[in-house]
Amino acid sequence: MPQLAFNSPIGPLALFEADGAIVALDWGFLPENDETPLLLKARDQLEEYFDGKRTSFDLPLAPHGTAFQQKVWAALAKIPFGQTKSYGELAEQLGTAPRALGGACGRNPIPVIIPCHRVLGAKGAMGGYSGIDGIETKEFLLRHEGVAIP
């Protein structure tokens, strides 16, 4: 599987590609990189995002997951840059329970690009985050997008 690691403001990130689509983004470095045009495009778009020059991503994505997880991830991808939704709001929109929605968010294999960091708990509580520094990473991403964090 082609893969590419690079540095970012939230630590080292590794992108993975399969069948012409991004299938995962993880934290950490890889022993070897296998650059492809798509991985380079994804890296460039992430760098533009972190440089404040991009507010959305234009990449083919194919995260592996259940039908329910796919539904949740598709909804996450529609939350605009700089905006948030609560677990409750999103759960109501999808006709599911907030806890189930939170579980799908936590299993998002392409964080940042599929913006699970834009989902908050009741009354703006941070909830959780799968990033390398957890809530600190989530807060960084939200501040980067101009979201006021108490």
mmCIF file of the C-alpha atoms, coordinates in Angstrom:
data_MODEL
# 
_entry.id   MODEL 
# 
loop_
_atom_site.group_PDB 
_atom_site.id 
_atom_site.type_symbol 
_atom_site.label_atom_id 
_atom_site.label_alt_id 
_atom_site.label_comp_id 
_atom_site.label_asym_id 
_atom_site.label_entity_id 
_atom_site.label_seq_id 
_atom_site.pdbx_PDB_ins_code 
_atom_site.Cartn_x 
_atom_site.Cartn_y 
_atom_site.Cartn_z 
_atom_site.occupancy 
_atom_site.B_iso_or_equiv 
_atom_site.pdbx_formal_charge 
_atom_site.auth_seq_id 
_atom_site.auth_comp_id 
_atom_site.auth_asym_id 
_atom_site.auth_atom_id 
_atom_site.pdbx_PDB_model_num 
ATOM 1   C CA . MET A 1 1   ? 0.000   0.000  0.000  1.00 0.00 ? 1   MET A CA 1 
ATOM 2   C CA . PRO A 1 2   ? 1.524   3.364  -0.987 1.00 0.00 ? 2   PRO A CA 1 
ATOM 3   C CA . GLN A 1 3   ? 2.220   5.612  1.980  1.00 0.00 ? 3   GLN A CA 1 
ATOM 4   C CA . LEU A 1 4   ? 3.737   9.008  2.667  1.00 0.00 ? 4   LEU A CA 1 
ATOM 5   C CA . ALA A 1 5   ? 4.800   10.576 5.977  1.00 0.00 ? 5   ALA A CA 1 
ATOM 6   C CA . PHE A 1 6   ? 5.516   14.253 6.593  1.00 0.00 ? 6   PHE A CA 1 
ATOM 7   C CA . ASN A 1 7   ? 5.743   16.800 9.397  1.00 0.00 ? 7   ASN A CA 1 
ATOM 8   C CA . SER A 1 8   ? 2.791   18.980 10.339 1.00 0.00 ? 8   SER A CA 1 
ATOM 9   C CA . PRO A 1 9   ? 1.950   21.434 13.132 1.00 0.00 ? 9   PRO A CA 1 
ATOM 10  C CA . ILE A 1 10  ? 0.159   18.579 14.946 1.00 0.00 ? 10  ILE A CA 1 
ATOM 11  C CA . GLY A 1 11  ? 3.101   16.201 14.632 1.00 0.00 ? 11  GLY A CA 1 
ATOM 12  C CA . PRO A 1 12  ? 4.217   13.705 12.021 1.00 0.00 ? 12  PRO A CA 1 
ATOM 13  C CA . LEU A 1 13  ? 1.382   12.455 9.815  1.00 0.00 ? 13  LEU A CA 1 
ATOM 14  C CA . ALA A 1 14  ? 1.238   9.410  7.550  1.00 0.00 ? 14  ALA A CA 1 
ATOM 15  C CA . LEU A 1 15  ? -1.113  9.103  4.576  1.00 0.00 ? 15  LEU A CA 1 
ATOM 16  C CA . PHE A 1 16  ? -2.112  5.776  3.034  1.00 0.00 ? 16  PHE A CA 1 
ATOM 17  C CA . GLU A 1 17  ? -3.529  5.104  -0.421 1.00 0.00 ? 17  GLU A CA 1 
ATOM 18  C CA . ALA A 1 18  ? -5.311  2.095  -1.908 1.00 0.00 ? 18  ALA A CA 1 
ATOM 19  C CA . ASP A 1 19  ? -6.981  1.739  -5.299 1.00 0.00 ? 19  ASP A CA 1 
ATOM 20  C CA . GLY A 1 20  ? -6.585  5.418  -6.152 1.00 0.00 ? 20  GLY A CA 1 
ATOM 21  C CA . ALA A 1 21  ? -8.079  6.815  -2.937 1.00 0.00 ? 21  ALA A CA 1 
ATOM 22  C CA . ILE A 1 22  ? -6.878  7.975  0.474  1.00 0.00 ? 22  ILE A CA 1 
ATOM 23  C CA . VAL A 1 23  ? -7.822  5.266  2.984  1.00 0.00 ? 23  VAL A CA 1 
ATOM 24  C CA . ALA A 1 24  ? -6.115  6.464  6.165  1.00 0.00 ? 24  ALA A CA 1 
ATOM 25  C CA . LEU A 1 25  ? -4.269  9.270  7.891  1.00 0.00 ? 25  LEU A CA 1 
ATOM 26  C CA . ASP A 1 26  ? -2.366  8.376  11.025 1.00 0.00 ? 26  ASP A CA 1 
ATOM 27  C CA . TRP A 1 27  ? 0.112   9.974  13.400 1.00 0.00 ? 27  TRP A CA 1 
ATOM 28  C CA . GLY A 1 28  ? 3.772   9.025  13.154 1.00 0.00 ? 28  GLY A CA 1 
ATOM 29  C CA . PHE A 1 29  ? 6.581   8.444  10.721 1.00 0.00 ? 29  PHE A CA 1 
ATOM 30  C CA . LEU A 1 30  ? 7.024   5.477  8.426  1.00 0.00 ? 30  LEU A CA 1 
ATOM 31  C CA . PRO A 1 31  ? 10.244  3.594  7.722  1.00 0.00 ? 31  PRO A CA 1 
ATOM 32  C CA . GLU A 1 32  ? 9.689   4.036  3.982  1.00 0.00 ? 32  GLU A CA 1 
ATOM 33  C CA . ASN A 1 33  ? 7.708   6.390  1.775  1.00 0.00 ? 33  ASN A CA 1 
ATOM 34  C CA . ASP A 1 34  ? 6.126   5.365  -1.495 1.00 0.00 ? 34  ASP A CA 1 
ATOM 35  C CA . GLU A 1 35  ? 5.179   8.682  -3.093 1.00 0.00 ? 35  GLU A CA 1 
ATOM 36  C CA . THR A 1 36  ? 2.335   8.689  -5.588 1.00 0.00 ? 36  THR A CA 1 
ATOM 37  C CA . PRO A 1 37  ? 0.696   11.677 -7.278 1.00 0.00 ? 37  PRO A CA 1 
ATOM 38  C CA . LEU A 1 38  ? -2.356  11.276 -5.025 1.00 0.00 ? 38  LEU A CA 1 
ATOM 39  C CA . LEU A 1 39  ? -0.336  11.078 -1.809 1.00 0.00 ? 39  LEU A CA 1 
ATOM 40  C CA . LEU A 1 40  ? 1.650   14.159 -2.839 1.00 0.00 ? 40  LEU A CA 1 
ATOM 41  C CA . LYS A 1 41  ? -1.601  15.996 -3.642 1.00 0.00 ? 41  LYS A CA 1 
ATOM 42  C CA . ALA A 1 42  ? -3.044  15.018 -0.241 1.00 0.00 ? 42  ALA A CA 1 
ATOM 43  C CA . ARG A 1 43  ? 0.129   16.148 1.543  1.00 0.00 ? 43  ARG A CA 1 
ATOM 44  C CA . ASP A 1 44  ? 0.069   19.446 -0.371 1.00 0.00 ? 44  ASP A CA 1 
ATOM 45  C CA . GLN A 1 45  ? -3.585  20.034 0.518  1.00 0.00 ? 45  GLN A CA 1 
ATOM 46  C CA . LEU A 1 46  ? -2.932  19.304 4.190  1.00 0.00 ? 46  LEU A CA 1 
ATOM 47  C CA . GLU A 1 47  ? 0.025   21.705 4.168  1.00 0.00 ? 47  GLU A CA 1 
ATOM 48  C CA . GLU A 1 48  ? -2.205  24.366 2.556  1.00 0.00 ? 48  GLU A CA 1 
ATOM 49  C CA . TYR A 1 49  ? -4.818  23.723 5.252  1.00 0.00 ? 49  TYR A CA 1 
ATOM 50  C CA . PHE A 1 50  ? -2.249  24.175 8.019  1.00 0.00 ? 50  PHE A CA 1 
ATOM 51  C CA . ASP A 1 51  ? -0.871  27.294 6.269  1.00 0.00 ? 51  ASP A CA 1 
ATOM 52  C CA . GLY A 1 52  ? -4.363  28.830 6.294  1.00 0.00 ? 52  GLY A CA 1 
ATOM 53  C CA . LYS A 1 53  ? -4.727  28.665 2.504  1.00 0.00 ? 53  LYS A CA 1 
ATOM 54  C CA . ARG A 1 54  ? -7.323  25.866 2.284  1.00 0.00 ? 54  ARG A CA 1 
ATOM 55  C CA . THR A 1 55  ? -10.678 25.340 3.994  1.00 0.00 ? 55  THR A CA 1 
ATOM 56  C CA . SER A 1 56  ? -11.763 22.117 2.276  1.00 0.00 ? 56  SER A CA 1 
ATOM 57  C CA . PHE A 1 57  ? -10.179 19.078 0.666  1.00 0.00 ? 57  PHE A CA 1 
ATOM 58  C CA . ASP A 1 58  ? -10.617 17.797 -2.877 1.00 0.00 ? 58  ASP A CA 1 
ATOM 59  C CA . LEU A 1 59  ? -9.401  14.215 -2.646 1.00 0.00 ? 59  LEU A CA 1 
ATOM 60  C CA . PRO A 1 60  ? -10.842 10.785 -3.415 1.00 0.00 ? 60  PRO A CA 1 
ATOM 61  C CA . LEU A 1 61  ? -11.487 9.118  -0.059 1.00 0.00 ? 61  LEU A CA 1 
ATOM 62  C CA . ALA A 1 62  ? -12.287 5.471  0.655  1.00 0.00 ? 62  ALA A CA 1 
ATOM 63  C CA . PRO A 1 63  ? -12.286 4.930  4.415  1.00 0.00 ? 63  PRO A CA 1 
ATOM 64  C CA . HIS A 1 64  ? -12.920 1.318  5.417  1.00 0.00 ? 64  HIS A CA 1 
ATOM 65  C CA . GLY A 1 65  ? -15.797 0.848  7.834  1.00 0.00 ? 65  GLY A CA 1 
ATOM 66  C CA . THR A 1 66  ? -19.312 -0.392 8.390  1.00 0.00 ? 66  THR A CA 1 
ATOM 67  C CA . ALA A 1 67  ? -22.295 1.111  6.567  1.00 0.00 ? 67  ALA A CA 1 
ATOM 68  C CA . PHE A 1 68  ? -23.144 3.056  9.733  1.00 0.00 ? 68  PHE A CA 1 
ATOM 69  C CA . GLN A 1 69  ? -19.602 4.410  10.061 1.00 0.00 ? 69  GLN A CA 1 
ATOM 70  C CA . GLN A 1 70  ? -19.617 5.409  6.387  1.00 0.00 ? 70  GLN A CA 1 
ATOM 71  C CA . LYS A 1 71  ? -22.873 7.321  6.970  1.00 0.00 ? 71  LYS A CA 1 
ATOM 72  C CA . VAL A 1 72  ? -21.385 9.157  9.959  1.00 0.00 ? 72  VAL A CA 1 
ATOM 73  C CA . TRP A 1 73  ? -18.134 9.967  8.137  1.00 0.00 ? 73  TRP A CA 1 
ATOM 74  C CA . ALA A 1 74  ? -20.082 11.329 5.158  1.00 0.00 ? 74  ALA A CA 1 
ATOM 75  C CA . ALA A 1 75  ? -21.985 13.620 7.552  1.00 0.00 ? 75  ALA A CA 1 
ATOM 76  C CA . LEU A 1 76  ? -18.738 14.745 9.205  1.00 0.00 ? 76  LEU A CA 1 
ATOM 77  C CA . ALA A 1 77  ? -17.314 15.667 5.813  1.00 0.00 ? 77  ALA A CA 1 
ATOM 78  C CA . LYS A 1 78  ? -20.207 18.104 5.329  1.00 0.00 ? 78  LYS A CA 1 
ATOM 79  C CA . ILE A 1 79  ? -19.466 20.169 8.451  1.00 0.00 ? 79  ILE A CA 1 
ATOM 80  C CA . PRO A 1 80  ? -17.893 23.355 7.051  1.00 0.00 ? 80  PRO A CA 1 
ATOM 81  C CA . PHE A 1 81  ? -14.503 24.740 8.036  1.00 0.00 ? 81  PHE A CA 1 
ATOM 82  C CA . GLY A 1 82  ? -14.760 26.861 11.182 1.00 0.00 ? 82  GLY A CA 1 
ATOM 83  C CA . GLN A 1 83  ? -18.120 25.423 12.244 1.00 0.00 ? 83  GLN A CA 1 
ATOM 84  C CA . THR A 1 84  ? -19.022 22.745 14.750 1.00 0.00 ? 84  THR A CA 1 
ATOM 85  C CA . LYS A 1 85  ? -21.934 20.450 15.550 1.00 0.00 ? 85  LYS A CA 1 
ATOM 86  C CA . SER A 1 86  ? -22.668 18.651 18.758 1.00 0.00 ? 86  SER A CA 1 
ATOM 87  C CA . TYR A 1 87  ? -22.801 14.881 18.990 1.00 0.00 ? 87  TYR A CA 1 
ATOM 88  C CA . GLY A 1 88  ? -26.493 15.298 19.821 1.00 0.00 ? 88  GLY A CA 1 
ATOM 89  C CA . GLU A 1 89  ? -27.244 17.477 16.780 1.00 0.00 ? 89  GLU A CA 1 
ATOM 90  C CA . LEU A 1 90  ? -25.459 15.145 14.419 1.00 0.00 ? 90  LEU A CA 1 
ATOM 91  C CA . ALA A 1 91  ? -27.039 12.060 16.007 1.00 0.00 ? 91  ALA A CA 1 
ATOM 92  C CA . GLU A 1 92  ? -30.505 13.580 15.593 1.00 0.00 ? 92  GLU A CA 1 
ATOM 93  C CA . GLN A 1 93  ? -29.739 14.470 11.986 1.00 0.00 ? 93  GLN A CA 1 
ATOM 94  C CA . LEU A 1 94  ? -28.712 10.855 11.316 1.00 0.00 ? 94  LEU A CA 1 
ATOM 95  C CA . GLY A 1 95  ? -31.426 9.242  13.434 1.00 0.00 ? 95  GLY A CA 1 
ATOM 96  C CA . THR A 1 96  ? -29.037 7.542  15.843 1.00 0.00 ? 96  THR A CA 1 
ATOM 97  C CA . ALA A 1 97  ? -27.801 7.823  19.422 1.00 0.00 ? 97  ALA A CA 1 
ATOM 98  C CA . PRO A 1 98  ? -25.016 10.263 20.338 1.00 0.00 ? 98  PRO A CA 1 
ATOM 99  C CA . ARG A 1 99  ? -22.934 7.438  21.876 1.00 0.00 ? 99  ARG A CA 1 
ATOM 100 C CA . ALA A 1 100 ? -23.051 5.402  18.658 1.00 0.00 ? 100 ALA A CA 1 
ATOM 101 C CA . LEU A 1 101 ? -22.134 8.496  16.680 1.00 0.00 ? 101 LEU A CA 1 
ATOM 102 C CA . GLY A 1 102 ? -19.214 9.150  19.026 1.00 0.00 ? 102 GLY A CA 1 
ATOM 103 C CA . GLY A 1 103 ? -17.983 5.605  18.490 1.00 0.00 ? 103 GLY A CA 1 
ATOM 104 C CA . ALA A 1 104 ? -17.986 6.100  14.722 1.00 0.00 ? 104 ALA A CA 1 
ATOM 105 C CA . CYS A 1 105 ? -16.178 9.433  15.108 1.00 0.00 ? 105 CYS A CA 1 
ATOM 106 C CA . GLY A 1 106 ? -13.506 7.714  17.191 1.00 0.00 ? 106 GLY A CA 1 
ATOM 107 C CA . ARG A 1 107 ? -12.972 5.142  14.436 1.00 0.00 ? 107 ARG A CA 1 
ATOM 108 C CA . ASN A 1 108 ? -12.576 7.733  11.670 1.00 0.00 ? 108 ASN A CA 1 
ATOM 109 C CA . PRO A 1 109 ? -9.511  6.505  9.728  1.00 0.00 ? 109 PRO A CA 1 
ATOM 110 C CA . ILE A 1 110 ? -8.931  9.847  7.959  1.00 0.00 ? 110 ILE A CA 1 
ATOM 111 C CA . PRO A 1 111 ? -9.001  12.528 10.676 1.00 0.00 ? 111 PRO A CA 1 
ATOM 112 C CA . VAL A 1 112 ? -8.486  16.188 9.729  1.00 0.00 ? 112 VAL A CA 1 
ATOM 113 C CA . ILE A 1 113 ? -9.594  15.491 6.141  1.00 0.00 ? 113 ILE A CA 1 
ATOM 114 C CA . ILE A 1 114 ? -12.819 13.932 7.460  1.00 0.00 ? 114 ILE A CA 1 
ATOM 115 C CA . PRO A 1 115 ? -13.186 16.546 10.216 1.00 0.00 ? 115 PRO A CA 1 
ATOM 116 C CA . CYS A 1 116 ? -14.250 14.638 13.327 1.00 0.00 ? 116 CYS A CA 1 
ATOM 117 C CA . HIS A 1 117 ? -12.585 17.430 15.331 1.00 0.00 ? 117 HIS A CA 1 
ATOM 118 C CA . ARG A 1 118 ? -15.610 19.617 14.448 1.00 0.00 ? 118 ARG A CA 1 
ATOM 119 C CA . VAL A 1 119 ? -17.942 17.527 16.626 1.00 0.00 ? 119 VAL A CA 1 
ATOM 120 C CA . LEU A 1 120 ? -18.328 18.669 20.228 1.00 0.00 ? 120 LEU A CA 1 
ATOM 121 C CA . GLY A 1 121 ? -20.128 17.426 23.295 1.00 0.00 ? 121 GLY A CA 1 
ATOM 122 C CA . ALA A 1 122 ? -23.078 19.149 24.932 1.00 0.00 ? 122 ALA A CA 1 
ATOM 123 C CA . LYS A 1 123 ? -22.535 22.830 25.788 1.00 0.00 ? 123 LYS A CA 1 
ATOM 124 C CA . GLY A 1 124 ? -19.285 22.909 23.794 1.00 0.00 ? 124 GLY A CA 1 
ATOM 125 C CA . ALA A 1 125 ? -17.470 20.183 25.749 1.00 0.00 ? 125 ALA A CA 1 
ATOM 126 C CA . MET A 1 126 ? -14.533 18.829 23.785 1.00 0.00 ? 126 MET A CA 1 
ATOM 127 C CA . GLY A 1 127 ? -15.476 15.151 24.012 1.00 0.00 ? 127 GLY A CA 1 
ATOM 128 C CA . GLY A 1 128 ? -12.619 12.990 22.779 1.00 0.00 ? 128 GLY A CA 1 
ATOM 129 C CA . TYR A 1 129 ? -10.129 12.944 19.933 1.00 0.00 ? 129 TYR A CA 1 
ATOM 130 C CA . SER A 1 130 ? -7.984  10.193 18.450 1.00 0.00 ? 130 SER A CA 1 
ATOM 131 C CA . GLY A 1 131 ? -5.052  12.465 17.607 1.00 0.00 ? 131 GLY A CA 1 
ATOM 132 C CA . ILE A 1 132 ? -1.610  11.995 19.064 1.00 0.00 ? 132 ILE A CA 1 
ATOM 133 C CA . ASP A 1 133 ? -2.178  14.550 21.841 1.00 0.00 ? 133 ASP A CA 1 
ATOM 134 C CA . GLY A 1 134 ? -5.925  13.923 22.143 1.00 0.00 ? 134 GLY A CA 1 
ATOM 135 C CA . ILE A 1 135 ? -7.947  16.957 23.179 1.00 0.00 ? 135 ILE A CA 1 
ATOM 136 C CA . GLU A 1 136 ? -4.957  19.308 22.722 1.00 0.00 ? 136 GLU A CA 1 
ATOM 137 C CA . THR A 1 137 ? -4.852  18.354 19.043 1.00 0.00 ? 137 THR A CA 1 
ATOM 138 C CA . LYS A 1 138 ? -8.609  18.819 18.684 1.00 0.00 ? 138 LYS A CA 1 
ATOM 139 C CA . GLU A 1 139 ? -8.388  22.258 20.316 1.00 0.00 ? 139 GLU A CA 1 
ATOM 140 C CA . PHE A 1 140 ? -5.476  23.213 18.045 1.00 0.00 ? 140 PHE A CA 1 
ATOM 141 C CA . LEU A 1 141 ? -7.448  22.256 14.928 1.00 0.00 ? 141 LEU A CA 1 
ATOM 142 C CA . LEU A 1 142 ? -10.547 24.140 16.084 1.00 0.00 ? 142 LEU A CA 1 
ATOM 143 C CA . ARG A 1 143 ? -8.541  27.271 16.963 1.00 0.00 ? 143 ARG A CA 1 
ATOM 144 C CA . HIS A 1 144 ? -6.779  27.004 13.607 1.00 0.00 ? 144 HIS A CA 1 
ATOM 145 C CA . GLU A 1 145 ? -10.224 27.144 11.995 1.00 0.00 ? 145 GLU A CA 1 
ATOM 146 C CA . GLY A 1 146 ? -11.237 30.188 14.061 1.00 0.00 ? 146 GLY A CA 1 
ATOM 147 C CA . VAL A 1 147 ? -13.553 28.383 16.482 1.00 0.00 ? 147 VAL A CA 1 
ATOM 148 C CA . ALA A 1 148 ? -13.632 30.077 19.905 1.00 0.00 ? 148 ALA A CA 1 
ATOM 149 C CA . ILE A 1 149 ? -12.477 27.643 22.586 1.00 0.00 ? 149 ILE A CA 1 
ATOM 150 C CA . PRO A 1 150 ? -13.298 28.554 26.210 1.00 0.00 ? 150 PRO A CA 1 
# 
